[in-house]
Amino acid sequence: MTWTHKLTTGIEWQDADHRELLAQMSALLIAMKESSARSEIAKIIEFLDKYSIKHFAREEALMREFNLPGTAAHIREHGEFKQRITEFLDAYSRQGGSSFVVMHVQQFMQDWLIKHILDTDKKMASNYLMLIHAA
Ligand SMILES: [Fe+2]
Ligand SMILES: [Fe+2]
């Protein structure tokens, strides 16, 4: 999955973060297909974990600051994603993930992110942009 225009929310840093997340998810898929070293794969997954946590925190700070509608549900969605990745990382470091499992998680992350951007993030961004342009 590469970047397409319909994923644009209109908030510059948010779009840049989403691009980076999708690029790293693609990198993970390529690394799996090329049977890259385990350490290489672990590095990408850890990057995705840290970067998504930072990204979510940034969105959540903005939603709270401007008291945007749908904030609680949006934060819950982020929480579900974080939970899923944390569980996976735990399992991966304890017993090592088979390529099947990693590919499955990669697919989950990518599908989740695209759906989340198209629906939840875009709504948040349009609420925010409307508010600041009205001010
Ligand atoms: Fe986002
Ligand atoms: Fe979000």
Tab-separated table of N, CA and C and ligand atoms in Angstrom:
chain	number	residue	atom	x	y	z
A	1	MET	N	0.852	-1.199	0.000
A	1	MET	CA	0.000	0.000	0.000
A	1	MET	C	0.883	1.242	0.000
A	2	THR	N	0.738	2.065	-0.992
A	2	THR	CA	1.474	3.322	-1.005
A	2	THR	C	0.499	4.450	-0.702
A	3	TRP	N	1.058	5.609	-0.545
A	3	TRP	CA	0.269	6.775	-0.207
A	3	TRP	C	-0.685	7.126	-1.349
A	4	THR	N	-1.912	7.413	-1.033
A	4	THR	CA	-2.797	7.951	-2.062
A	4	THR	C	-3.419	9.239	-1.520
A	5	HIS	N	-3.825	10.063	-2.426
A	5	HIS	CA	-4.331	11.378	-2.057
A	5	HIS	C	-5.539	11.285	-1.121
A	6	LYS	N	-6.321	10.236	-1.274
A	6	LYS	CA	-7.529	10.185	-0.435
A	6	LYS	C	-7.238	9.969	1.057
A	7	LEU	N	-5.977	9.678	1.377
A	7	LEU	CA	-5.606	9.538	2.790
A	7	LEU	C	-5.260	10.886	3.441
A	8	THR	N	-5.172	11.927	2.636
A	8	THR	CA	-4.808	13.257	3.154
A	8	THR	C	-5.869	13.793	4.115
A	9	THR	N	-5.416	14.216	5.294
A	9	THR	CA	-6.364	14.790	6.254
A	9	THR	C	-6.360	16.318	6.160
A	10	GLY	N	-5.241	16.864	5.694
A	10	GLY	CA	-5.140	18.318	5.611
A	10	GLY	C	-4.340	18.927	6.750
A	11	ILE	N	-3.999	18.124	7.752
A	11	ILE	CA	-3.099	18.593	8.814
A	11	ILE	C	-1.711	18.065	8.436
A	12	GLU	N	-0.798	19.003	8.219
A	12	GLU	CA	0.483	18.636	7.614
A	12	GLU	C	1.277	17.583	8.398
A	13	TRP	N	1.469	17.824	9.696
A	13	TRP	CA	2.280	16.878	10.482
A	13	TRP	C	1.601	15.518	10.566
A	14	GLN	N	0.253	15.537	10.596
A	14	GLN	CA	-0.487	14.278	10.693
A	14	GLN	C	-0.301	13.459	9.407
A	15	ASP	N	-0.400	14.142	8.279
A	15	ASP	CA	-0.174	13.456	7.003
A	15	ASP	C	1.256	12.912	6.914
A	16	ALA	N	2.223	13.709	7.372
A	16	ALA	CA	3.626	13.267	7.327
A	16	ALA	C	3.817	12.023	8.202
A	17	ASP	N	3.214	12.036	9.387
A	17	ASP	CA	3.295	10.864	10.277
A	17	ASP	C	2.668	9.632	9.613
A	18	HIS	N	1.506	9.808	9.012
A	18	HIS	CA	0.823	8.677	8.372
A	18	HIS	C	1.654	8.104	7.229
A	19	ARG	N	2.262	8.992	6.458
A	19	ARG	CA	3.127	8.542	5.359
A	19	ARG	C	4.268	7.696	5.894
A	20	GLU	N	4.880	8.177	6.973
A	20	GLU	CA	6.015	7.453	7.557
A	20	GLU	C	5.562	6.090	8.080
A	21	LEU	N	4.424	6.051	8.749
A	21	LEU	CA	3.915	4.778	9.272
A	21	LEU	C	3.666	3.790	8.140
A	22	LEU	N	3.025	4.263	7.086
A	22	LEU	CA	2.732	3.362	5.956
A	22	LEU	C	4.015	2.911	5.267
A	23	ALA	N	4.988	3.824	5.171
A	23	ALA	CA	6.266	3.466	4.538
A	23	ALA	C	6.969	2.379	5.344
A	24	GLN	N	6.939	2.515	6.665
A	24	GLN	CA	7.606	1.510	7.510
A	24	GLN	C	6.859	0.173	7.486
A	25	MET	N	5.528	0.238	7.352
A	25	MET	CA	4.762	-1.008	7.230
A	25	MET	C	5.106	-1.718	5.917
A	26	SER	N	5.296	-0.953	4.866
A	26	SER	CA	5.739	-1.542	3.590
A	26	SER	C	7.129	-2.131	3.727
A	27	ALA	N	7.999	-1.400	4.431
A	27	ALA	CA	9.363	-1.888	4.644
A	27	ALA	C	9.340	-3.224	5.383
A	28	LEU	N	8.416	-3.336	6.331
A	28	LEU	CA	8.299	-4.581	7.092
A	28	LEU	C	7.894	-5.741	6.173
A	29	LEU	N	6.961	-5.470	5.311
A	29	LEU	CA	6.504	-6.509	4.389
A	29	LEU	C	7.641	-6.951	3.449
A	30	ILE	N	8.377	-5.962	2.957
A	30	ILE	CA	9.505	-6.275	2.065
A	30	ILE	C	10.559	-7.091	2.809
A	31	ALA	N	10.846	-6.669	4.043
A	31	ALA	CA	11.843	-7.396	4.848
A	31	ALA	C	11.423	-8.856	5.051
A	32	MET	N	10.125	-9.060	5.272
A	32	MET	CA	9.627	-10.424	5.446
A	32	MET	C	9.777	-11.228	4.171
A	33	LYS	N	9.417	-10.596	3.059
A	33	LYS	CA	9.469	-11.306	1.770
A	33	LYS	C	10.893	-11.657	1.390
A	34	GLU	N	11.822	-10.785	1.791
A	34	GLU	CA	13.233	-11.024	1.450
A	34	GLU	C	13.942	-11.830	2.522
A	35	SER	N	13.169	-12.331	3.493
A	35	SER	CA	13.747	-13.087	4.610
A	35	SER	C	14.927	-12.367	5.245
A	36	SER	N	14.733	-11.094	5.547
A	36	SER	CA	15.785	-10.323	6.212
A	36	SER	C	16.061	-10.902	7.595
A	37	ALA	N	17.178	-10.459	8.157
A	37	ALA	CA	17.573	-10.949	9.487
A	37	ALA	C	16.486	-10.589	10.515
A	38	ARG	N	16.381	-11.464	11.484
A	38	ARG	CA	15.415	-11.276	12.568
A	38	ARG	C	15.590	-9.933	13.259
A	39	SER	N	16.852	-9.540	13.449
A	39	SER	CA	17.126	-8.281	14.143
A	39	SER	C	16.614	-7.099	13.317
A	40	GLU	N	16.724	-7.234	12.018
A	40	GLU	CA	16.255	-6.191	11.101
A	40	GLU	C	14.731	-6.052	11.213
A	41	ILE	N	14.066	-7.179	11.236
A	41	ILE	CA	12.605	-7.196	11.325
A	41	ILE	C	12.150	-6.660	12.685
A	42	ALA	N	12.844	-7.083	13.727
A	42	ALA	CA	12.499	-6.617	15.076
A	42	ALA	C	12.653	-5.097	15.157
A	43	LYS	N	13.684	-4.576	14.481
A	43	LYS	CA	13.939	-3.132	14.498
A	43	LYS	C	12.770	-2.360	13.878
A	44	ILE	N	12.270	-2.859	12.780
A	44	ILE	CA	11.145	-2.167	12.117
A	44	ILE	C	9.901	-2.226	13.001
A	45	ILE	N	9.640	-3.380	13.591
A	45	ILE	CA	8.448	-3.509	14.435
A	45	ILE	C	8.553	-2.579	15.646
A	46	GLU	N	9.742	-2.519	16.224
A	46	GLU	CA	9.922	-1.622	17.376
A	46	GLU	C	9.754	-0.158	16.970
A	47	PHE	N	10.256	0.167	15.796
A	47	PHE	CA	10.072	1.538	15.295
A	47	PHE	C	8.578	1.843	15.151
A	48	LEU	N	7.852	0.929	14.540
A	48	LEU	CA	6.406	1.123	14.339
A	48	LEU	C	5.686	1.292	15.670
A	49	ASP	N	6.080	0.503	16.630
A	49	ASP	CA	5.466	0.573	17.953
A	49	ASP	C	5.695	1.962	18.556
A	50	LYS	N	6.949	2.392	18.613
A	50	LYS	CA	7.285	3.689	19.222
A	50	LYS	C	6.679	4.852	18.449
A	51	TYR	N	6.786	4.779	17.144
A	51	TYR	CA	6.323	5.897	16.316
A	51	TYR	C	4.806	6.033	16.379
A	52	SER	N	4.103	4.915	16.412
A	52	SER	CA	2.641	5.010	16.469
A	52	SER	C	2.202	5.554	17.836
A	53	ILE	N	2.907	5.177	18.895
A	53	ILE	CA	2.567	5.698	20.227
A	53	ILE	C	2.739	7.220	20.253
A	54	LYS	N	3.853	7.690	19.683
A	54	LYS	CA	4.124	9.130	19.622
A	54	LYS	C	3.071	9.851	18.783
A	55	HIS	N	2.747	9.227	17.658
A	55	HIS	CA	1.758	9.818	16.748
A	55	HIS	C	0.383	9.918	17.415
A	56	PHE	N	-0.032	8.851	18.068
A	56	PHE	CA	-1.337	8.850	18.740
A	56	PHE	C	-1.367	9.925	19.830
A	57	ALA	N	-0.274	10.030	20.575
A	57	ALA	CA	-0.213	11.010	21.672
A	57	ALA	C	-0.374	12.428	21.115
A	58	ARG	N	0.211	12.658	19.968
A	58	ARG	CA	0.135	13.980	19.358
A	58	ARG	C	-1.301	14.302	18.926
A	59	GLU	N	-1.961	13.326	18.309
A	59	GLU	CA	-3.365	13.530	17.937
A	59	GLU	C	-4.229	13.748	19.184
A	60	GLU	N	-3.969	12.948	20.201
A	60	GLU	CA	-4.804	13.013	21.407
A	60	GLU	C	-4.637	14.356	22.122
A	61	ALA	N	-3.423	14.882	22.112
A	61	ALA	CA	-3.173	16.187	22.738
A	61	ALA	C	-3.969	17.272	22.009
A	62	LEU	N	-3.984	17.186	20.700
A	62	LEU	CA	-4.722	18.176	19.902
A	62	LEU	C	-6.235	18.069	20.145
A	63	MET	N	-6.730	16.826	20.179
A	63	MET	CA	-8.174	16.618	20.406
A	63	MET	C	-8.599	17.178	21.755
A	64	ARG	N	-7.747	16.956	22.760
A	64	ARG	CA	-8.066	17.435	24.110
A	64	ARG	C	-7.993	18.949	24.160
A	65	GLU	N	-6.957	19.496	23.551
A	65	GLU	CA	-6.759	20.947	23.581
A	65	GLU	C	-7.968	21.668	22.992
A	66	PHE	N	-8.489	21.109	21.910
A	66	PHE	CA	-9.598	21.783	21.218
A	66	PHE	C	-10.946	21.153	21.531
A	67	ASN	N	-10.916	20.175	22.455
A	67	ASN	CA	-12.146	19.525	22.889
A	67	ASN	C	-12.993	19.063	21.697
A	68	LEU	N	-12.357	18.366	20.800
A	68	LEU	CA	-13.025	17.961	19.558
A	68	LEU	C	-14.058	16.864	19.820
A	69	PRO	N	-15.133	16.839	19.042
A	69	PRO	CA	-16.126	15.761	19.207
A	69	PRO	C	-15.507	14.400	18.868
A	70	GLY	N	-15.965	13.379	19.568
A	70	GLY	CA	-15.502	12.020	19.278
A	70	GLY	C	-14.152	11.677	19.884
A	71	THR	N	-13.659	12.553	20.770
A	71	THR	CA	-12.326	12.340	21.341
A	71	THR	C	-12.206	11.008	22.083
A	72	ALA	N	-13.175	10.706	22.947
A	72	ALA	CA	-13.071	9.490	23.769
A	72	ALA	C	-13.038	8.229	22.901
A	73	ALA	N	-13.917	8.176	21.903
A	73	ALA	CA	-13.953	6.994	21.026
A	73	ALA	C	-12.662	6.888	20.213
A	74	HIS	N	-12.141	8.025	19.803
A	74	HIS	CA	-10.905	8.040	19.015
A	74	HIS	C	-9.743	7.493	19.861
A	75	ILE	N	-9.672	7.960	21.106
A	75	ILE	CA	-8.602	7.497	22.004
A	75	ILE	C	-8.733	5.993	22.264
A	76	ARG	N	-9.973	5.521	22.380
A	76	ARG	CA	-10.195	4.073	22.566
A	76	ARG	C	-9.668	3.279	21.379
A	77	GLU	N	-9.907	3.777	20.186
A	77	GLU	CA	-9.394	3.085	18.987
A	77	GLU	C	-7.866	2.982	19.024
A	78	HIS	N	-7.220	4.086	19.376
A	78	HIS	CA	-5.753	4.053	19.500
A	78	HIS	C	-5.330	3.008	20.523
A	79	GLY	N	-6.064	2.958	21.623
A	79	GLY	CA	-5.739	2.016	22.687
A	79	GLY	C	-5.814	0.574	22.225
A	80	GLU	N	-6.793	0.261	21.417
A	80	GLU	CA	-6.945	-1.108	20.911
A	80	GLU	C	-5.762	-1.496	20.030
A	81	PHE	N	-5.340	-0.556	19.199
A	81	PHE	CA	-4.193	-0.809	18.326
A	81	PHE	C	-2.925	-1.028	19.163
A	82	LYS	N	-2.700	-0.121	20.110
A	82	LYS	CA	-1.500	-0.216	20.947
A	82	LYS	C	-1.459	-1.546	21.689
A	83	GLN	N	-2.607	-1.951	22.218
A	83	GLN	CA	-2.732	-3.206	22.957
A	83	GLN	C	-2.327	-4.388	22.079
A	84	ARG	N	-2.837	-4.375	20.879
A	84	ARG	CA	-2.574	-5.453	19.932
A	84	ARG	C	-1.085	-5.547	19.585
A	85	ILE	N	-0.456	-4.397	19.376
A	85	ILE	CA	0.963	-4.399	19.022
A	85	ILE	C	1.831	-4.785	20.225
A	86	THR	N	1.439	-4.313	21.394
A	86	THR	CA	2.189	-4.681	22.604
A	86	THR	C	2.139	-6.187	22.820
A	87	GLU	N	0.977	-6.776	22.674
A	87	GLU	CA	0.837	-8.231	22.836
A	87	GLU	C	1.706	-8.968	21.828
A	88	PHE	N	1.695	-8.461	20.610
A	88	PHE	CA	2.492	-9.100	19.560
A	88	PHE	C	3.983	-9.007	19.875
A	89	LEU	N	4.431	-7.798	20.281
A	89	LEU	CA	5.855	-7.606	20.592
A	89	LEU	C	6.295	-8.521	21.724
A	90	ASP	N	5.435	-8.664	22.714
A	90	ASP	CA	5.710	-9.578	23.826
A	90	ASP	C	5.942	-10.984	23.313
A	91	ALA	N	5.003	-11.453	22.518
A	91	ALA	CA	5.085	-12.810	21.986
A	91	ALA	C	6.318	-12.953	21.096
A	92	TYR	N	6.584	-11.907	20.326
A	92	TYR	CA	7.710	-11.959	19.384
A	92	TYR	C	9.030	-12.056	20.130
A	93	SER	N	9.169	-11.283	21.210
A	93	SER	CA	10.454	-11.320	21.922
A	93	SER	C	10.574	-12.583	22.767
A	94	ARG	N	9.473	-13.133	23.212
A	94	ARG	CA	9.541	-14.340	24.039
A	94	ARG	C	9.788	-15.598	23.222
A	95	GLN	N	9.001	-15.766	22.180
A	95	GLN	CA	9.110	-17.043	21.460
A	95	GLN	C	9.486	-16.880	19.992
A	96	GLY	N	9.585	-15.637	19.556
A	96	GLY	CA	9.937	-15.411	18.158
A	96	GLY	C	8.718	-15.655	17.298
A	97	GLY	N	8.484	-14.773	16.362
A	97	GLY	CA	7.300	-14.931	15.522
A	97	GLY	C	7.657	-15.655	14.242
A	98	SER	N	6.792	-16.510	13.803
A	98	SER	CA	6.999	-17.115	12.502
A	98	SER	C	6.708	-16.048	11.450
A	99	SER	N	7.181	-16.246	10.233
A	99	SER	CA	6.907	-15.234	9.218
A	99	SER	C	5.409	-15.123	8.972
A	100	PHE	N	4.713	-16.215	9.169
A	100	PHE	CA	3.256	-16.180	8.999
A	100	PHE	C	2.625	-15.187	9.985
A	101	VAL	N	3.066	-15.263	11.227
A	101	VAL	CA	2.511	-14.386	12.257
A	101	VAL	C	2.873	-12.926	11.978
A	102	VAL	N	4.132	-12.691	11.602
A	102	VAL	CA	4.552	-11.310	11.335
A	102	VAL	C	3.769	-10.734	10.157
A	103	MET	N	3.587	-11.517	9.120
A	103	MET	CA	2.831	-11.049	7.948
A	103	MET	C	1.382	-10.752	8.340
A	104	HIS	N	0.861	-11.572	9.206
A	104	HIS	CA	-0.503	-11.383	9.679
A	104	HIS	C	-0.622	-10.055	10.441
A	105	VAL	N	0.346	-9.795	11.294
A	105	VAL	CA	0.339	-8.558	12.068
A	105	VAL	C	0.555	-7.352	11.152
A	106	GLN	N	1.431	-7.526	10.181
A	106	GLN	CA	1.669	-6.445	9.211
A	106	GLN	C	0.367	-6.088	8.502
A	107	GLN	N	-0.339	-7.105	8.073
A	107	GLN	CA	-1.621	-6.890	7.381
A	107	GLN	C	-2.628	-6.201	8.306
A	108	PHE	N	-2.658	-6.674	9.548
A	108	PHE	CA	-3.563	-6.066	10.527
A	108	PHE	C	-3.247	-4.584	10.698
A	109	MET	N	-1.966	-4.251	10.909
A	109	MET	CA	-1.574	-2.856	11.152
A	109	MET	C	-1.941	-1.973	9.972
A	110	GLN	N	-1.632	-2.476	8.785
A	110	GLN	CA	-1.885	-1.677	7.581
A	110	GLN	C	-3.381	-1.459	7.347
A	111	ASP	N	-4.150	-2.511	7.473
A	111	ASP	CA	-5.602	-2.386	7.295
A	111	ASP	C	-6.196	-1.449	8.344
A	112	TRP	N	-5.726	-1.652	9.577
A	112	TRP	CA	-6.238	-0.832	10.677
A	112	TRP	C	-5.939	0.633	10.418
A	113	LEU	N	-4.681	0.926	10.060
A	113	LEU	CA	-4.269	2.324	9.887
A	113	LEU	C	-5.051	2.996	8.765
A	114	ILE	N	-5.195	2.311	7.656
A	114	ILE	CA	-5.899	2.915	6.520
A	114	ILE	C	-7.355	3.205	6.881
A	115	LYS	N	-7.982	2.242	7.510
A	115	LYS	CA	-9.371	2.433	7.909
A	115	LYS	C	-9.484	3.571	8.938
A	116	HIS	N	-8.546	3.594	9.859
A	116	HIS	CA	-8.551	4.619	10.911
A	116	HIS	C	-8.337	6.024	10.315
A	117	ILE	N	-7.427	6.126	9.364
A	117	ILE	CA	-7.185	7.438	8.728
A	117	ILE	C	-8.436	7.874	7.972
A	118	LEU	N	-8.960	6.975	7.153
A	118	LEU	CA	-10.091	7.333	6.285
A	118	LEU	C	-11.318	7.746	7.080
A	119	ASP	N	-11.505	7.118	8.204
A	119	ASP	CA	-12.707	7.385	8.981
A	119	ASP	C	-12.408	8.349	10.132
A	120	THR	N	-11.748	7.839	11.155
A	120	THR	CA	-11.584	8.572	12.414
A	120	THR	C	-10.672	9.802	12.294
A	121	ASP	N	-9.487	9.624	11.711
A	121	ASP	CA	-8.552	10.757	11.634
A	121	ASP	C	-9.073	11.867	10.717
A	122	LYS	N	-9.703	11.480	9.640
A	122	LYS	CA	-10.214	12.504	8.727
A	122	LYS	C	-11.330	13.319	9.368
A	123	LYS	N	-12.175	12.646	10.159
A	123	LYS	CA	-13.236	13.374	10.875
A	123	LYS	C	-12.622	14.340	11.879
A	124	MET	N	-11.650	13.842	12.614
A	124	MET	CA	-10.966	14.681	13.600
A	124	MET	C	-10.339	15.894	12.929
A	125	ALA	N	-9.651	15.653	11.824
A	125	ALA	CA	-8.954	16.747	11.133
A	125	ALA	C	-9.947	17.771	10.596
A	126	SER	N	-11.063	17.302	10.051
A	126	SER	CA	-11.993	18.275	9.483
A	126	SER	C	-12.657	19.082	10.604
A	127	ASN	N	-12.927	18.457	11.745
A	127	ASN	CA	-13.449	19.208	12.895
A	127	ASN	C	-12.454	20.267	13.362
A	128	TYR	N	-11.205	19.861	13.413
A	128	TYR	CA	-10.158	20.784	13.862
A	128	TYR	C	-9.992	21.945	12.875
A	129	LEU	N	-9.924	21.611	11.601
A	129	LEU	CA	-9.690	22.654	10.590
A	129	LEU	C	-10.863	23.635	10.527
A	130	MET	N	-12.080	23.089	10.696
A	130	MET	CA	-13.258	23.961	10.701
A	130	MET	C	-13.190	24.945	11.866
A	131	LEU	N	-12.793	24.395	13.011
A	131	LEU	CA	-12.732	25.190	14.236
A	131	LEU	C	-11.692	26.309	14.115
A	132	ILE	N	-10.502	25.969	13.634
A	132	ILE	CA	-9.470	27.022	13.589
A	132	ILE	C	-9.740	28.031	12.467
A	133	HIS	N	-10.435	27.590	11.438
A	133	HIS	CA	-10.736	28.548	10.364
A	133	HIS	C	-11.906	29.452	10.733
A	134	ALA	N	-12.759	28.951	11.632
A	134	ALA	CA	-13.888	29.759	12.084
A	134	ALA	C	-13.414	30.828	13.081
A	135	ALA	N	-12.289	30.511	13.739
A	135	ALA	CA	-11.822	31.421	14.806
A	135	ALA	C	-11.209	32.703	14.239
B	1	FE	FE	-3.416	9.147	12.841
B	2	FE	FE	-6.047	8.638	15.201
